[in-house]
mmCIF file of C-alpha atoms in Angstrom:
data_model
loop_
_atom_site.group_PDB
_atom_site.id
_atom_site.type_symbol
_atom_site.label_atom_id
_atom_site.label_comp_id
_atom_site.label_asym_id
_atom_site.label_seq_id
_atom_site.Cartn_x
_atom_site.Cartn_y
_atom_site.Cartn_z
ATOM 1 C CA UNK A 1 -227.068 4.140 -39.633
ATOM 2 C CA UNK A 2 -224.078 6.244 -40.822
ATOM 3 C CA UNK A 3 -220.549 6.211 -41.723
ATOM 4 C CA UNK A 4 -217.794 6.335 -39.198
ATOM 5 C CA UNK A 5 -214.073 5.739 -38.836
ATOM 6 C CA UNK A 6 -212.912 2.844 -37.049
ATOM 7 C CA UNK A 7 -210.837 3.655 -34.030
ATOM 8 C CA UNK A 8 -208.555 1.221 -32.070
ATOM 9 C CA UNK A 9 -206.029 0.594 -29.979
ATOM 10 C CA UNK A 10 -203.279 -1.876 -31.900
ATOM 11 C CA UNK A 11 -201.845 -4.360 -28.540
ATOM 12 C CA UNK A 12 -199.654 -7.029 -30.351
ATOM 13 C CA UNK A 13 -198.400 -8.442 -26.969
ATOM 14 C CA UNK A 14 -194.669 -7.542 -27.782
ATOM 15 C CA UNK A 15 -194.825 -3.920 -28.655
ATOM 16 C CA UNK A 16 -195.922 -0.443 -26.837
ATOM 17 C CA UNK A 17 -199.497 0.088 -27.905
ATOM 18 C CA UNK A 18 -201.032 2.104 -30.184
ATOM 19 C CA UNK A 19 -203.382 3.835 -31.325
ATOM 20 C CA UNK A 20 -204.841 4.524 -34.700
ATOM 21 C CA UNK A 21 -207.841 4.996 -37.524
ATOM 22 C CA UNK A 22 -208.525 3.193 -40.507
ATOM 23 C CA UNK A 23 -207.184 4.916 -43.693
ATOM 24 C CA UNK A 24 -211.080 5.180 -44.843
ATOM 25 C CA UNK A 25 -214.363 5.448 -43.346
ATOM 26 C CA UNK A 26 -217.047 2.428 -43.066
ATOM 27 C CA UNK A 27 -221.105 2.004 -43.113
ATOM 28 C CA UNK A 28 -222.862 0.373 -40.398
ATOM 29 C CA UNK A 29 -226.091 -0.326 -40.433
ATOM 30 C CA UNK A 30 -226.325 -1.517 -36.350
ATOM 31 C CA UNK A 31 -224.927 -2.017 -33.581
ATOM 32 C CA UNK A 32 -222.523 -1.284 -30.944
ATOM 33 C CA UNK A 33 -219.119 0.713 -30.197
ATOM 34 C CA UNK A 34 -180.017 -10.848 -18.374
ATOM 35 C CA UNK A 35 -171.541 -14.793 -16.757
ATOM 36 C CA UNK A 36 -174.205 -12.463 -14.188
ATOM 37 C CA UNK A 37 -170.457 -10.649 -12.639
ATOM 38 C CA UNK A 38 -168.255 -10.347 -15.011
ATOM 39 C CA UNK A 39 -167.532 -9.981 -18.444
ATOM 40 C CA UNK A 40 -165.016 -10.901 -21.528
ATOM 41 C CA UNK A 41 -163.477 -8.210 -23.886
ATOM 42 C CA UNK A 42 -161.671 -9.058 -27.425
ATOM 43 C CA UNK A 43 -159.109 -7.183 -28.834
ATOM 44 C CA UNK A 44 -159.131 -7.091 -32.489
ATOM 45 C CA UNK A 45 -155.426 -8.306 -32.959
ATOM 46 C CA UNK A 46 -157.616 -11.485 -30.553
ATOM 47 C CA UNK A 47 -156.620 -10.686 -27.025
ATOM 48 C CA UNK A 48 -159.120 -11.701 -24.654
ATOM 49 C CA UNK A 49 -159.578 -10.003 -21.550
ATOM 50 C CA UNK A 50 -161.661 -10.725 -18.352
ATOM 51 C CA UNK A 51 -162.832 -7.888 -15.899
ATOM 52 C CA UNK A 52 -165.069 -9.024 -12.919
ATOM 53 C CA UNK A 53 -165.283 -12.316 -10.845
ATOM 54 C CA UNK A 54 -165.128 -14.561 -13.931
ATOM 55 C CA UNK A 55 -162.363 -17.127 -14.654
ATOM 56 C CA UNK A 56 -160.384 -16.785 -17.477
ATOM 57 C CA UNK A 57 -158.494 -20.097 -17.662
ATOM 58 C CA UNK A 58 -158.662 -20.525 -21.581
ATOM 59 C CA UNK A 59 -155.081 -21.747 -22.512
ATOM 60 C CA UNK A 60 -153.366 -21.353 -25.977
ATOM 61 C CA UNK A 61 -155.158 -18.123 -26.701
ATOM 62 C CA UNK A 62 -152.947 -16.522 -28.953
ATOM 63 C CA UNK A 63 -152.739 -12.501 -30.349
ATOM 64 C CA UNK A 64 -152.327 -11.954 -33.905
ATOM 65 C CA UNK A 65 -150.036 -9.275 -36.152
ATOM 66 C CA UNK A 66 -153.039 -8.163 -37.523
ATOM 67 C CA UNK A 67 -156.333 -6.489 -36.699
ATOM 68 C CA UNK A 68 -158.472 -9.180 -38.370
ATOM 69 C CA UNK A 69 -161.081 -10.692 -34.844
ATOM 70 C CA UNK A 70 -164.752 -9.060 -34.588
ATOM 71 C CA UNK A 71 -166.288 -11.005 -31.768
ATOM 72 C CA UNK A 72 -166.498 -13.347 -29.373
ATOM 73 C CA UNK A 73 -169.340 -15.428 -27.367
ATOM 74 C CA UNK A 74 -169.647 -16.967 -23.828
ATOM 75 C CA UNK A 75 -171.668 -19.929 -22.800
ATOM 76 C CA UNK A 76 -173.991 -19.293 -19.834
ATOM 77 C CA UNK A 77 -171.513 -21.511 -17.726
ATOM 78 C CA UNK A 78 -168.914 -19.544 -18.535
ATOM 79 C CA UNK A 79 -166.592 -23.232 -19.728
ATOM 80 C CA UNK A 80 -166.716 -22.181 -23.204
ATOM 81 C CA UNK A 81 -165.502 -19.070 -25.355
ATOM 82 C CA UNK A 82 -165.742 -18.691 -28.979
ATOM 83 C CA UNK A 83 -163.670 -15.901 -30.903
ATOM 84 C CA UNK A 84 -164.610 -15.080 -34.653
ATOM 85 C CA UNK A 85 -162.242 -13.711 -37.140
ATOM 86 C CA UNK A 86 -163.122 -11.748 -40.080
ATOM 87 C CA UNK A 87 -162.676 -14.089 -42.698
ATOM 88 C CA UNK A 88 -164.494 -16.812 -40.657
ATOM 89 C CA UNK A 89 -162.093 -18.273 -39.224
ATOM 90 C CA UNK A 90 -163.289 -19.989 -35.563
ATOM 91 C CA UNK A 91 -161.820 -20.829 -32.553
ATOM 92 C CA UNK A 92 -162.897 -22.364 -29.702
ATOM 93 C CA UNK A 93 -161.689 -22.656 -26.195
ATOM 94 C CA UNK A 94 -161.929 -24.717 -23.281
ATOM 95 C CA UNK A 95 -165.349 -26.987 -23.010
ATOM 96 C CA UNK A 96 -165.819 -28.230 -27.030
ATOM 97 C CA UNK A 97 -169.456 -27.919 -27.055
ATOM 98 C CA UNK A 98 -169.970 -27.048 -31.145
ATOM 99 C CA UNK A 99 -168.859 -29.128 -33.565
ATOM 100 C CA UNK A 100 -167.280 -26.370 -36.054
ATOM 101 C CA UNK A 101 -167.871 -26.949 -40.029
ATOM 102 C CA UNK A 102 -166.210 -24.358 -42.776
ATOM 103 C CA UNK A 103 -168.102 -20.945 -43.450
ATOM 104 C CA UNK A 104 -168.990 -20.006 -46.326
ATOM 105 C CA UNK A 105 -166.378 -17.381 -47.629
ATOM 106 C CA UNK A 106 -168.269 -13.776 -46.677
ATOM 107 C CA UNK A 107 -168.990 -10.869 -49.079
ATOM 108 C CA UNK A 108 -167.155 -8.494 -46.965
ATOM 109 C CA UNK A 109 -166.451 -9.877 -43.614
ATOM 110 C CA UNK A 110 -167.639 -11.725 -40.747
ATOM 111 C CA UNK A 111 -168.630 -9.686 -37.678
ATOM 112 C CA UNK A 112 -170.820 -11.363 -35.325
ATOM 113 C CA UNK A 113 -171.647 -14.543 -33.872
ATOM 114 C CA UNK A 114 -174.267 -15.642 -31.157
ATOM 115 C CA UNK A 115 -174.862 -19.406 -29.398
ATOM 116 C CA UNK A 116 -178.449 -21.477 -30.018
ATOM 117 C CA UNK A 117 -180.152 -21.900 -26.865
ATOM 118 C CA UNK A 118 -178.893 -25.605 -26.813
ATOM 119 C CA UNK A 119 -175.571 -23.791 -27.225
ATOM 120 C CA UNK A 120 -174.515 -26.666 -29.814
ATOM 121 C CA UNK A 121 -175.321 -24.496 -32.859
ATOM 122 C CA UNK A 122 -173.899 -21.025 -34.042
ATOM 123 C CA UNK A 123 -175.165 -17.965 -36.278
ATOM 124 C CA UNK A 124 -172.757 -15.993 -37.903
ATOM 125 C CA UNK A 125 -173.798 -12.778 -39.660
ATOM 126 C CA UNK A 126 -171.741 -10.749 -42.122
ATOM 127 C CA UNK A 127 -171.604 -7.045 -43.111
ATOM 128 C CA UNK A 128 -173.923 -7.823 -45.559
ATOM 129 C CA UNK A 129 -176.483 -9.266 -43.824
ATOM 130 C CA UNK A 130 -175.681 -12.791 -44.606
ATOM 131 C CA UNK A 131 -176.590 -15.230 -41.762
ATOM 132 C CA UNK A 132 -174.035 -18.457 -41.624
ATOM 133 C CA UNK A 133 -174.993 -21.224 -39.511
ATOM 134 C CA UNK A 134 -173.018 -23.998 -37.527
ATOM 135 C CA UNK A 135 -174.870 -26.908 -35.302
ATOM 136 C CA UNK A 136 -178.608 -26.811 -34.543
ATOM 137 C CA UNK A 137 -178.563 -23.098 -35.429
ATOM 138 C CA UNK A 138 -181.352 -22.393 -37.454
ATOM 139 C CA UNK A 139 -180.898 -21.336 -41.302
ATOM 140 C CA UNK A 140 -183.433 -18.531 -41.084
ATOM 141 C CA UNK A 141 -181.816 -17.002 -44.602
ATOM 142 C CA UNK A 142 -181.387 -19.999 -46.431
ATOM 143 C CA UNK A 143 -181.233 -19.237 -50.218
ATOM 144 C CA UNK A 144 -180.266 -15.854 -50.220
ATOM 145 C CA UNK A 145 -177.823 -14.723 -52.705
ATOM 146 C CA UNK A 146 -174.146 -13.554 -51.813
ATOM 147 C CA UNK A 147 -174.716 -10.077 -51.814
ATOM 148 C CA UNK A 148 -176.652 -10.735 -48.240
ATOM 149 C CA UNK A 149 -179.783 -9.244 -46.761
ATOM 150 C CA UNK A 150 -178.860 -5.509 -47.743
ATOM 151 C CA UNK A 151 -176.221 -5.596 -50.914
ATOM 152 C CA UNK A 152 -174.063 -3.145 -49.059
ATOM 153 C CA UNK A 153 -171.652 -3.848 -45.720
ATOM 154 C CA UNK A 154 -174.078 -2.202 -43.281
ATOM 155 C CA UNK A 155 -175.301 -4.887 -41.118
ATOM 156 C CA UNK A 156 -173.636 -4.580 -37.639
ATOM 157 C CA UNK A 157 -175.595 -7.014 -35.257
ATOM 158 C CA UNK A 158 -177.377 -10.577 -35.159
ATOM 159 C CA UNK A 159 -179.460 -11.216 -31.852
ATOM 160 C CA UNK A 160 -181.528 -14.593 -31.397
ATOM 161 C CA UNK A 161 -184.728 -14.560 -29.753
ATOM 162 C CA UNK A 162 -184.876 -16.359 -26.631
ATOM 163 C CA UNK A 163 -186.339 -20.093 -28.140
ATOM 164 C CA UNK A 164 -183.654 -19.709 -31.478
ATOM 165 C CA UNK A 165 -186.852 -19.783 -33.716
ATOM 166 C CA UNK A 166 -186.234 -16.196 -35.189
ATOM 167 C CA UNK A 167 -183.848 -13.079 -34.201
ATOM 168 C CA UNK A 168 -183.417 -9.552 -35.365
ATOM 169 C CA UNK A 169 -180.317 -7.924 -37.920
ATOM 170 C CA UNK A 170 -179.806 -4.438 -36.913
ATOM 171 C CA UNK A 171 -178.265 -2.041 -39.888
ATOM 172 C CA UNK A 172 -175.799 0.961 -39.451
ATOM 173 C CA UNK A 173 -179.161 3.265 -40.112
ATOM 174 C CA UNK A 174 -180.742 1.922 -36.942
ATOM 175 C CA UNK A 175 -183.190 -0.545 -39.071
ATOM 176 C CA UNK A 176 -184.314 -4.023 -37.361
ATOM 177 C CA UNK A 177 -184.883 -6.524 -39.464
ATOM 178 C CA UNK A 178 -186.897 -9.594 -37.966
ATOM 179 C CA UNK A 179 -186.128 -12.747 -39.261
ATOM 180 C CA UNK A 180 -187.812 -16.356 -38.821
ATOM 181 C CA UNK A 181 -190.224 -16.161 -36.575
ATOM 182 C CA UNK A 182 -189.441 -13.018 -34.305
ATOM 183 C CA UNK A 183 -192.241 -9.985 -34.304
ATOM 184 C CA UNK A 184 -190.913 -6.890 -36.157
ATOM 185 C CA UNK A 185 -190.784 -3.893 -33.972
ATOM 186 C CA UNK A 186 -193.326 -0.827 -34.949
ATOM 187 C CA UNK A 187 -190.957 1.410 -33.810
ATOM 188 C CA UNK A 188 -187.316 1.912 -34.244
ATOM 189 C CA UNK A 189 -184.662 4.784 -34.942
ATOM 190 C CA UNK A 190 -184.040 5.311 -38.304
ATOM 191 C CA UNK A 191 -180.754 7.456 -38.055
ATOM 192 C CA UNK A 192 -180.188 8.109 -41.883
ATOM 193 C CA UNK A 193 -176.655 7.652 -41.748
ATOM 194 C CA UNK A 194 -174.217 4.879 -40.545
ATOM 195 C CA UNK A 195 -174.240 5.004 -36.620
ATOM 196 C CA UNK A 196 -176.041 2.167 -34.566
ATOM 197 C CA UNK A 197 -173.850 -0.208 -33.561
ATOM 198 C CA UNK A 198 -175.449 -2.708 -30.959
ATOM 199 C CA UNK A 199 -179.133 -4.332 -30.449
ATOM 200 C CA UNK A 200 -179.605 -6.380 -27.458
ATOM 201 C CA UNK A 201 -182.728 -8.534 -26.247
ATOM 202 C CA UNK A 202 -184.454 -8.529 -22.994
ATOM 203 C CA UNK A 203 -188.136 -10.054 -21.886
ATOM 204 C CA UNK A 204 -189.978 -6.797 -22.920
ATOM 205 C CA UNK A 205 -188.631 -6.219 -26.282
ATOM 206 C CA UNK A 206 -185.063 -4.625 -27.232
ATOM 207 C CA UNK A 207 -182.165 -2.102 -27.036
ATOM 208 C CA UNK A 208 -180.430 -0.144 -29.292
ATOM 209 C CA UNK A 209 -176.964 1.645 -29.004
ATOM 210 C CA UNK A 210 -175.810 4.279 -31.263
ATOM 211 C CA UNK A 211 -171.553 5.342 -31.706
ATOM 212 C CA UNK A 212 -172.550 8.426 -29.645
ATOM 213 C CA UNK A 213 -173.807 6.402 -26.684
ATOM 214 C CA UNK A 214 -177.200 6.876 -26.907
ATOM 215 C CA UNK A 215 -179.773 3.876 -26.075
ATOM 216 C CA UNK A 216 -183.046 3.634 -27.299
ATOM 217 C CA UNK A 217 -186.013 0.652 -25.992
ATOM 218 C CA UNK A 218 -187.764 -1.116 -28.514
ATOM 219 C CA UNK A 219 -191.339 -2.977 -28.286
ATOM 220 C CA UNK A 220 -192.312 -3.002 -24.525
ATOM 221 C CA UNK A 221 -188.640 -2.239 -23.056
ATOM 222 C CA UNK A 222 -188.587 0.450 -20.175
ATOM 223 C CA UNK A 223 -186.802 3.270 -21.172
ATOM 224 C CA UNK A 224 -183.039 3.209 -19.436
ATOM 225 C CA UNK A 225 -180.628 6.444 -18.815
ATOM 226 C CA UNK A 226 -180.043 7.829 -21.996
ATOM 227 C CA UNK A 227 -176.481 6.069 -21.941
ATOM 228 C CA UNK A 228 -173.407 8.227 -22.398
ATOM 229 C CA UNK A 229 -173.214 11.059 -24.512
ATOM 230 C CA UNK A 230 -169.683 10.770 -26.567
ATOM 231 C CA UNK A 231 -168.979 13.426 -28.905
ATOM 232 C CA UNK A 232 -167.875 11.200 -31.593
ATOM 233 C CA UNK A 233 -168.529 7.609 -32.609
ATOM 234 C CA UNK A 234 -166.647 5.930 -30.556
ATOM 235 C CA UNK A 235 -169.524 3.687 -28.600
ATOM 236 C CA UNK A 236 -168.917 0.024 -29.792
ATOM 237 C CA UNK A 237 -171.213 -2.634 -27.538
ATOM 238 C CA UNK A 238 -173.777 -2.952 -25.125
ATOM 239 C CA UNK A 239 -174.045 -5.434 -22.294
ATOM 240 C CA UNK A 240 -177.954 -5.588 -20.878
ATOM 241 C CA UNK A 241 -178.499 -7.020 -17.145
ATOM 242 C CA UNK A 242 -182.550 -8.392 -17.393
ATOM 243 C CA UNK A 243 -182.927 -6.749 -13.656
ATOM 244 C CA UNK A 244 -181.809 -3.525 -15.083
ATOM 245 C CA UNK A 245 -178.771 -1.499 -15.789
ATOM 246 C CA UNK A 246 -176.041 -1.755 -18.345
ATOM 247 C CA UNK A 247 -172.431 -1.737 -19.201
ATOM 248 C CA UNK A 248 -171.468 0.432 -22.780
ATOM 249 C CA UNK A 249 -167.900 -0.468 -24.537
ATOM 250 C CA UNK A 250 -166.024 2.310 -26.532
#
């Protein structure tokens, strides 16, 4: 008989392990003790450009006067590219394989969008952390208001989870918010100020990129070089090969 703390090692499955103590002390009575070689670029005036052993044969791609495109997305077979503008205005290019409906018109401005598995679906997130969708994507924020997720333009990345039931919001501070039915990291940088830019998925957990270059694993994720070190915040995206290394964009 006695009283003792309860000691264990927290093992979710998804993220590192853990260890820790209850916040209070018990009685017990008894007992015991991953387009694989190449890649796309956009331009904000909507350029696209292709480095690697990819095909670019999207016609009627046209530039604009202004700076107004955020992002664009590849199918896996490399027949179909997306390009998002700011306001929410979407193209798409060679194979037609979404059926594009209106966006809603965004607090502050569109700035990322991301395929369903299926790849007949779209999310679109905002700088506020509002999550559009298009297709079979999944409407993990239904019903929340128009000032988004954070009531402030400091979201800066959507990622799905691999079966497009849940995904993960990063903010400019380095949060990660899970959403649907993804498992919310234990750990993740918490920068204070307005710097992470890019979070990308692999089988083990996640990455995420900071302006100055830095990468940091999240969950189970093997730590990688540290990245780059810029002097100023100039580090912009992040593209993640499953069997390891990595490409950063400034």
């Amino acid at each position: 008989p006695g009283r003792y703390w309860i000691y264990a090692v927290i093992d979710d499955g998804y993220n590192r392990p853990y260890s820790d103590y209850a916040p209070a002390p018990i009685n017990i009575l008894s007992g015991t003790e991953s387009v694989e070689f190449g890649v796309f670029m956009l331009s904000s005036f909507g350029d696209i450009f292709s480095l690697g052993k990819v095909n670019n044969g999207f016609g009627g791609i046209q530039s604009a006067p202004t700076p107004d495109y955020r992002n664009i997305v590849v199918s896996n077979d490399g027949r179909t590219l997306i390009r998002l503008r700011k306001d929410g205005k979407i193209d798409q290019y060679g194979q037609q394989k979404v059926v594009l409906t209106p966006l809603p018109q965004p607090m502050g401005e569109y700035i990322d969008i991301e395929f369903t598995p299926g790849e007949r679906g779209l999310w679109v997130l905002d700088s506020y952390g509002s999550l559009a969708v298009i297709g079979d994507a999944t409407p993990f924020l239904q019903g929340m208001g128009a000032m988004g997720m954070f009531g402030l333009p400091i979201a800066r990345d959507f990622e799905p989870t691999q079966d497009g039931r849940g995904g993960y919001i990063l903010d400019g501070m380095g949060g990660v918010h899970a959403v649907g039915n993804a498992i919310g990291f234990n750990e993740f940088p918490f920068f204070g100020f307005d710097i992470a830019r890019d979070i990308e998925m692999d089988s083990l957990g996640a990455y995420v990129l900071d302006g100055f270059g830095t990468i940091y694993p999240l969950g189970r994720s093997e730590s990688l070089s540290p990245g780059v070190e810029f002097d100023t915040d100039i580090a912009r995206d992040m593209i993640l090969f499953e069997k390891g290394g990595f490409y950063i964009l400034d």
